PDB file of C-alpha atoms in Angstrom:
ATOM      1  CA  UNK A 111    -120.840-122.190 -91.496  1.00  0.00           C
ATOM      2  CA  UNK A 112    -124.149-121.192 -93.018  1.00  0.00           C
ATOM      3  CA  UNK A 113    -126.583-123.972 -93.900  1.00  0.00           C
ATOM      4  CA  UNK A 114    -127.898-123.525 -97.403  1.00  0.00           C
ATOM      5  CA  UNK A 115    -131.079-124.578 -99.091  1.00  0.00           C
ATOM      6  CA  UNK A 116    -131.120-127.028-101.981  1.00  0.00           C
ATOM      7  CA  UNK A 117    -130.329-125.821-105.464  1.00  0.00           C
ATOM      8  CA  UNK A 118    -133.083-125.786-108.091  1.00  0.00           C
ATOM      9  CA  UNK A 119    -133.297-129.043-110.050  1.00  0.00           C
ATOM     10  CA  UNK A 120    -133.093-127.119-113.319  1.00  0.00           C
ATOM     11  CA  UNK A 121    -129.378-126.874-114.235  1.00  0.00           C
ATOM     12  CA  UNK A 122    -129.740-123.386-115.722  1.00  0.00           C
ATOM     13  CA  UNK A 123    -131.588-122.097-112.657  1.00  0.00           C
ATOM     14  CA  UNK A 124    -129.028-123.737-110.375  1.00  0.00           C
ATOM     15  CA  UNK A 125    -126.178-122.111-112.295  1.00  0.00           C
ATOM     16  CA  UNK A 126    -127.872-118.717-112.074  1.00  0.00           C
ATOM     17  CA  UNK A 127    -128.091-119.138-108.310  1.00  0.00           C
ATOM     18  CA  UNK A 128    -124.446-120.191-108.093  1.00  0.00           C
ATOM     19  CA  UNK A 129    -123.423-117.131-110.102  1.00  0.00           C
ATOM     20  CA  UNK A 130    -125.225-114.955-107.565  1.00  0.00           C
ATOM     21  CA  UNK A 131    -123.509-116.751-104.670  1.00  0.00           C
ATOM     22  CA  UNK A 132    -119.984-117.199-106.019  1.00  0.00           C
ATOM     23  CA  UNK A 133    -118.627-113.906-104.667  1.00  0.00           C
ATOM     24  CA  UNK A 134    -120.622-114.000-101.438  1.00  0.00           C
ATOM     25  CA  UNK A 135    -119.646-115.380 -98.011  1.00  0.00           C
ATOM     26  CA  UNK A 136    -121.996-118.337 -98.578  1.00  0.00           C
ATOM     27  CA  UNK A 137    -119.914-119.633-101.493  1.00  0.00           C
ATOM     28  CA  UNK A 138    -117.562-121.767 -99.412  1.00  0.00           C
ATOM     29  CA  UNK A 139    -120.502-123.505 -97.747  1.00  0.00           C
ATOM     30  CA  UNK A 140    -122.205-124.030-101.088  1.00  0.00           C
ATOM     31  CA  UNK A 141    -119.090-125.484-102.668  1.00  0.00           C
ATOM     32  CA  UNK A 142    -118.541-127.896 -99.779  1.00  0.00           C
ATOM     33  CA  UNK A 143    -122.152-129.055-100.093  1.00  0.00           C
ATOM     34  CA  UNK A 144    -121.710-129.581-103.828  1.00  0.00           C
ATOM     35  CA  UNK A 145    -118.493-131.531-103.280  1.00  0.00           C
ATOM     36  CA  UNK A 146    -120.274-133.926-100.938  1.00  0.00           C
ATOM     37  CA  UNK A 147    -123.253-134.302-103.269  1.00  0.00           C
ATOM     38  CA  UNK A 148    -120.996-134.946-106.260  1.00  0.00           C
ATOM     39  CA  UNK A 149    -118.941-137.488-104.313  1.00  0.00           C
ATOM     40  CA  UNK A 150    -122.191-139.257-103.398  1.00  0.00           C
ATOM     41  CA  UNK A 151    -123.145-139.380-107.075  1.00  0.00           C
ATOM     42  CA  UNK A 152    -126.133-137.051-106.809  1.00  0.00           C
ATOM     43  CA  UNK A 153    -127.699-137.008-110.271  1.00  0.00           C
ATOM     44  CA  UNK A 154    -128.877-133.381-110.243  1.00  0.00           C
ATOM     45  CA  UNK A 155    -125.455-132.178-109.105  1.00  0.00           C
ATOM     46  CA  UNK A 156    -123.692-134.025-111.915  1.00  0.00           C
ATOM     47  CA  UNK A 157    -126.188-132.760-114.486  1.00  0.00           C
ATOM     48  CA  UNK A 158    -125.383-129.244-113.318  1.00  0.00           C
ATOM     49  CA  UNK A 159    -121.610-129.896-113.399  1.00  0.00           C
ATOM     50  CA  UNK A 160    -121.837-131.092-117.003  1.00  0.00           C
ATOM     51  CA  UNK A 161    -123.864-127.999-117.870  1.00  0.00           C
ATOM     52  CA  UNK A 162    -121.299-125.712-116.213  1.00  0.00           C
ATOM     53  CA  UNK A 163    -118.508-127.338-118.208  1.00  0.00           C
ATOM     54  CA  UNK A 164    -120.521-126.982-121.428  1.00  0.00           C
ATOM     55  CA  UNK A 165    -121.136-123.310-120.700  1.00  0.00           C
ATOM     56  CA  UNK A 166    -117.458-122.777-119.893  1.00  0.00           C
ATOM     57  CA  UNK A 167    -116.605-124.518-123.145  1.00  0.00           C
ATOM     58  CA  UNK A 168    -118.955-122.300-125.131  1.00  0.00           C
ATOM     59  CA  UNK A 169    -117.853-119.103-123.412  1.00  0.00           C
ATOM     60  CA  UNK A 170    -121.151-118.394-121.654  1.00  0.00           C
ATOM     61  CA  UNK A 171    -119.204-118.854-118.438  1.00  0.00           C
ATOM     62  CA  UNK A 172    -115.775-117.247-118.537  1.00  0.00           C
ATOM     63  CA  UNK A 173    -112.744-117.274-116.268  1.00  0.00           C
ATOM     64  CA  UNK A 174    -112.775-113.501-116.392  1.00  0.00           C
ATOM     65  CA  UNK A 175    -116.279-113.077-114.987  1.00  0.00           C
ATOM     66  CA  UNK A 176    -116.964-116.404-113.262  1.00  0.00           C
ATOM     67  CA  UNK A 177    -113.578-117.333-111.825  1.00  0.00           C
ATOM     68  CA  UNK A 178    -114.915-118.426-108.426  1.00  0.00           C
ATOM     69  CA  UNK A 179    -117.527-120.680-110.000  1.00  0.00           C
ATOM     70  CA  UNK A 180    -115.178-122.309-112.510  1.00  0.00           C
ATOM     71  CA  UNK A 181    -112.266-122.732-110.111  1.00  0.00           C
ATOM     72  CA  UNK A 182    -114.755-124.167-107.629  1.00  0.00           C
ATOM     73  CA  UNK A 183    -115.741-126.801-110.182  1.00  0.00           C
ATOM     74  CA  UNK A 184    -112.080-127.713-110.706  1.00  0.00           C
ATOM     75  CA  UNK A 185    -111.634-128.142-106.948  1.00  0.00           C
ATOM     76  CA  UNK A 186    -114.859-130.158-106.818  1.00  0.00           C
ATOM     77  CA  UNK A 187    -113.706-132.545-109.545  1.00  0.00           C
ATOM     78  CA  UNK A 188    -110.370-132.940-107.784  1.00  0.00           C
ATOM     79  CA  UNK A 189    -112.170-133.638-104.507  1.00  0.00           C
ATOM     80  CA  UNK A 190    -114.265-136.396-106.085  1.00  0.00           C
ATOM     81  CA  UNK A 191    -111.128-137.647-107.797  1.00  0.00           C
ATOM     82  CA  UNK A 192    -112.595-140.597-109.701  1.00  0.00           C
ATOM     83  CA  UNK A 193    -112.170-141.514-113.356  1.00  0.00           C
ATOM     84  CA  UNK A 194    -115.367-139.692-114.344  1.00  0.00           C
ATOM     85  CA  UNK A 195    -114.141-136.452-112.767  1.00  0.00           C
ATOM     86  CA  UNK A 196    -110.744-136.857-114.401  1.00  0.00           C
ATOM     87  CA  UNK A 197    -112.277-137.316-117.840  1.00  0.00           C
ATOM     88  CA  UNK A 198    -114.593-134.318-117.381  1.00  0.00           C
ATOM     89  CA  UNK A 199    -111.638-132.094-116.533  1.00  0.00           C
ATOM     90  CA  UNK A 200    -109.304-133.404-119.206  1.00  0.00           C
ATOM     91  CA  UNK A 201    -111.982-133.339-121.903  1.00  0.00           C
ATOM     92  CA  UNK A 202    -112.642-129.709-121.016  1.00  0.00           C
ATOM     93  CA  UNK A 203    -108.980-128.919-121.645  1.00  0.00           C
ATOM     94  CA  UNK A 204    -108.865-130.967-124.854  1.00  0.00           C
ATOM     95  CA  UNK A 205    -111.923-129.200-126.257  1.00  0.00           C
ATOM     96  CA  UNK A 206    -110.767-125.660-125.433  1.00  0.00           C
ATOM     97  CA  UNK A 207    -110.990-123.398-128.441  1.00  0.00           C
ATOM     98  CA  UNK A 208    -110.704-120.045-126.682  1.00  0.00           C
ATOM     99  CA  UNK A 209    -107.967-118.570-124.523  1.00  0.00           C
ATOM    100  CA  UNK A 210    -108.173-118.970-120.769  1.00  0.00           C
ATOM    101  CA  UNK A 211    -105.875-117.272-118.245  1.00  0.00           C
ATOM    102  CA  UNK A 212    -102.563-118.950-117.496  1.00  0.00           C
ATOM    103  CA  UNK A 213    -103.654-119.017-113.851  1.00  0.00           C
ATOM    104  CA  UNK A 214    -106.612-121.217-114.766  1.00  0.00           C
ATOM    105  CA  UNK A 215    -104.338-123.625-116.617  1.00  0.00           C
ATOM    106  CA  UNK A 216    -101.944-123.687-113.678  1.00  0.00           C
ATOM    107  CA  UNK A 217    -104.806-124.468-111.303  1.00  0.00           C
ATOM    108  CA  UNK A 218    -105.960-127.413-113.409  1.00  0.00           C
ATOM    109  CA  UNK A 219    -102.438-128.741-113.945  1.00  0.00           C
ATOM    110  CA  UNK A 220    -101.657-128.350-110.225  1.00  0.00           C
ATOM    111  CA  UNK A 221    -104.655-130.483-109.292  1.00  0.00           C
ATOM    112  CA  UNK A 222    -104.196-133.171-111.946  1.00  0.00           C
ATOM    113  CA  UNK A 223    -101.725-135.181-109.828  1.00  0.00           C
ATOM    114  CA  UNK A 224    -104.495-135.707-107.264  1.00  0.00           C
ATOM    115  CA  UNK A 225    -106.303-138.049-109.673  1.00  0.00           C
ATOM    116  CA  UNK A 226    -105.501-141.729-109.352  1.00  0.00           C
ATOM    117  CA  UNK A 227    -106.203-142.447-113.028  1.00  0.00           C
ATOM    118  CA  UNK A 228    -103.651-140.037-114.391  1.00  0.00           C
ATOM    119  CA  UNK A 229    -102.744-140.813-118.011  1.00  0.00           C
ATOM    120  CA  UNK A 230     -99.262-139.431-118.610  1.00  0.00           C
ATOM    121  CA  UNK A 231     -99.139-140.594-122.232  1.00  0.00           C
ATOM    122  CA  UNK A 232    -102.241-138.536-122.895  1.00  0.00           C
ATOM    123  CA  UNK A 233    -100.558-135.496-121.348  1.00  0.00           C
ATOM    124  CA  UNK A 234     -97.616-135.894-123.720  1.00  0.00           C
ATOM    125  CA  UNK A 235    -100.106-136.011-126.596  1.00  0.00           C
ATOM    126  CA  UNK A 236    -101.724-132.788-125.368  1.00  0.00           C
ATOM    127  CA  UNK A 237     -98.302-131.170-124.938  1.00  0.00           C
ATOM    128  CA  UNK A 238     -97.555-132.032-128.581  1.00  0.00           C
ATOM    129  CA  UNK A 239    -100.751-130.361-129.802  1.00  0.00           C
ATOM    130  CA  UNK A 240    -100.275-127.667-132.436  1.00  0.00           C
ATOM    131  CA  UNK A 241    -102.742-125.520-130.505  1.00  0.00           C
ATOM    132  CA  UNK A 242    -100.546-123.442-128.194  1.00  0.00           C
ATOM    133  CA  UNK A 243    -103.202-123.235-125.481  1.00  0.00           C
ATOM    134  CA  UNK A 244    -103.650-126.992-125.193  1.00  0.00           C
ATOM    135  CA  UNK A 245     -99.934-127.549-125.590  1.00  0.00           C
ATOM    136  CA  UNK A 246     -99.187-125.141-122.738  1.00  0.00           C
ATOM    137  CA  UNK A 247    -101.534-127.045-120.474  1.00  0.00           C
ATOM    138  CA  UNK A 248     -99.789-130.321-121.273  1.00  0.00           C
ATOM    139  CA  UNK A 249     -96.400-128.773-120.544  1.00  0.00           C
ATOM    140  CA  UNK A 250     -97.539-127.293-117.230  1.00  0.00           C
ATOM    141  CA  UNK A 251     -99.057-130.600-116.157  1.00  0.00           C
ATOM    142  CA  UNK A 252     -95.963-132.623-117.061  1.00  0.00           C
ATOM    143  CA  UNK A 253     -93.639-130.143-115.345  1.00  0.00           C
ATOM    144  CA  UNK A 254     -95.804-130.312-112.233  1.00  0.00           C
ATOM    145  CA  UNK A 255     -95.689-134.112-112.279  1.00  0.00           C
ATOM    146  CA  UNK A 256     -91.929-134.027-112.657  1.00  0.00           C
ATOM    147  CA  UNK A 257     -91.663-131.678-109.693  1.00  0.00           C
ATOM    148  CA  UNK A 258     -93.683-134.152-107.637  1.00  0.00           C
ATOM    149  CA  UNK A 259     -91.495-137.033-108.864  1.00  0.00           C
ATOM    150  CA  UNK A 260     -94.463-138.762-110.481  1.00  0.00           C
ATOM    151  CA  UNK A 261     -92.708-139.575-113.770  1.00  0.00           C
ATOM    152  CA  UNK A 262     -90.794-142.745-114.561  1.00  0.00           C
ATOM    153  CA  UNK A 263     -87.170-142.531-115.719  1.00  0.00           C
ATOM    154  CA  UNK A 264     -88.273-143.054-119.328  1.00  0.00           C
ATOM    155  CA  UNK A 265     -90.927-140.350-119.005  1.00  0.00           C
ATOM    156  CA  UNK A 266     -88.383-137.955-117.511  1.00  0.00           C
ATOM    157  CA  UNK A 267     -86.046-138.582-120.422  1.00  0.00           C
ATOM    158  CA  UNK A 268     -88.878-138.065-122.881  1.00  0.00           C
ATOM    159  CA  UNK A 269     -89.865-134.826-121.149  1.00  0.00           C
ATOM    160  CA  UNK A 270     -86.271-133.604-121.187  1.00  0.00           C
ATOM    161  CA  UNK A 271     -85.982-134.225-124.934  1.00  0.00           C
ATOM    162  CA  UNK A 272     -89.353-132.609-125.543  1.00  0.00           C
ATOM    163  CA  UNK A 273     -88.652-129.479-123.502  1.00  0.00           C
ATOM    164  CA  UNK A 274     -85.197-128.935-124.979  1.00  0.00           C
ATOM    165  CA  UNK A 275     -86.735-127.884-128.308  1.00  0.00           C
ATOM    166  CA  UNK A 276     -90.169-126.694-127.148  1.00  0.00           C
ATOM    167  CA  UNK A 277     -91.447-123.263-128.125  1.00  0.00           C
ATOM    168  CA  UNK A 278     -94.744-121.609-127.279  1.00  0.00           C
ATOM    169  CA  UNK A 279     -95.244-118.120-128.666  1.00  0.00           C
ATOM    170  CA  UNK A 280     -98.594-117.480-127.000  1.00  0.00           C
ATOM    171  CA  UNK A 281     -97.927-118.489-123.395  1.00  0.00           C
ATOM    172  CA  UNK A 282     -94.782-117.577-121.496  1.00  0.00           C
ATOM    173  CA  UNK A 283     -93.483-120.866-120.112  1.00  0.00           C
ATOM    174  CA  UNK A 284     -89.740-120.196-120.264  1.00  0.00           C
ATOM    175  CA  UNK A 285     -89.208-120.080-116.487  1.00  0.00           C
ATOM    176  CA  UNK A 286     -91.190-123.267-115.900  1.00  0.00           C
ATOM    177  CA  UNK A 287     -89.310-125.081-118.656  1.00  0.00           C
ATOM    178  CA  UNK A 288     -85.893-123.887-117.454  1.00  0.00           C
ATOM    179  CA  UNK A 289     -86.594-124.958-113.868  1.00  0.00           C
ATOM    180  CA  UNK A 290     -87.842-128.360-115.037  1.00  0.00           C
ATOM    181  CA  UNK A 291     -84.804-128.915-117.257  1.00  0.00           C
ATOM    182  CA  UNK A 292     -82.541-127.997-114.336  1.00  0.00           C
ATOM    183  CA  UNK A 293     -84.328-130.556-112.170  1.00  0.00           C
ATOM    184  CA  UNK A 294     -84.061-133.211-114.866  1.00  0.00           C
ATOM    185  CA  UNK A 295     -80.362-132.518-115.379  1.00  0.00           C
ATOM    186  CA  UNK A 296     -79.760-132.665-111.624  1.00  0.00           C
ATOM    187  CA  UNK A 297     -81.487-136.045-111.573  1.00  0.00           C
ATOM    188  CA  UNK A 298     -79.224-137.259-114.377  1.00  0.00           C
ATOM    189  CA  UNK A 299     -76.127-136.072-112.508  1.00  0.00           C
ATOM    190  CA  UNK A 300     -77.308-137.719-109.299  1.00  0.00           C
ATOM    191  CA  UNK A 301     -77.954-141.005-111.115  1.00  0.00           C
ATOM    192  CA  UNK A 302     -74.499-140.871-112.670  1.00  0.00           C
ATOM    193  CA  UNK A 303     -72.848-140.337-109.284  1.00  0.00           C
ATOM    194  CA  UNK A 304     -74.806-143.245-107.847  1.00  0.00           C
ATOM    195  CA  UNK A 305     -73.596-145.475-110.674  1.00  0.00           C
ATOM    196  CA  UNK A 306     -69.990-144.382-110.101  1.00  0.00           C
ATOM    197  CA  UNK A 307     -70.330-145.061-106.385  1.00  0.00           C
ATOM    198  CA  UNK A 308     -71.547-148.541-107.226  1.00  0.00           C
ATOM    199  CA  UNK A 309     -68.569-149.189-109.489  1.00  0.00           C
ATOM    200  CA  UNK A 310     -65.937-148.086-106.992  1.00  0.00           C
ATOM    201  CA  UNK A 311     -67.403-149.674-103.887  1.00  0.00           C
TER     202      UNK A 311
END
């Protein structure tokens, strides 16, 4: 794997260099280096990460043109996996005011379960948001957590009630919702059989 030089200390210059590297063979090496630096708490790396998130938030960096860079940052935050990384990622979602591809939302929601400090109540709040983009993210994240059996019985029941009347006219989530409801109903049926077995034993 190619050994890379250090990034410029200026966040904007560093981002410009990353944009030039993100579709090149060196990108994997660069991203791995950044992951290690971020995990070690390197100040310049974190300053650059915050700047990347700000530029993604403002639209200067877009998922359409800078997919490798932005998805790389999501993987980086997941790799670090601490509370700071979790808040950076979730705050990005909560502050979104422009559409991003469903694939980007799926990537973020797929990686959320890797964070130890997952706040499921907060995800329900996001899912209830009137903004269909933010709401879709919350739904995807909760459905993913259900699939991985990371929800309590009460949370599963709450999700089932929520999904049974949920509508999103901007993002097509019907298949995801139907699969999740099937899983939740199967869980209910399994629990009922277990209770019956207990009664008749």
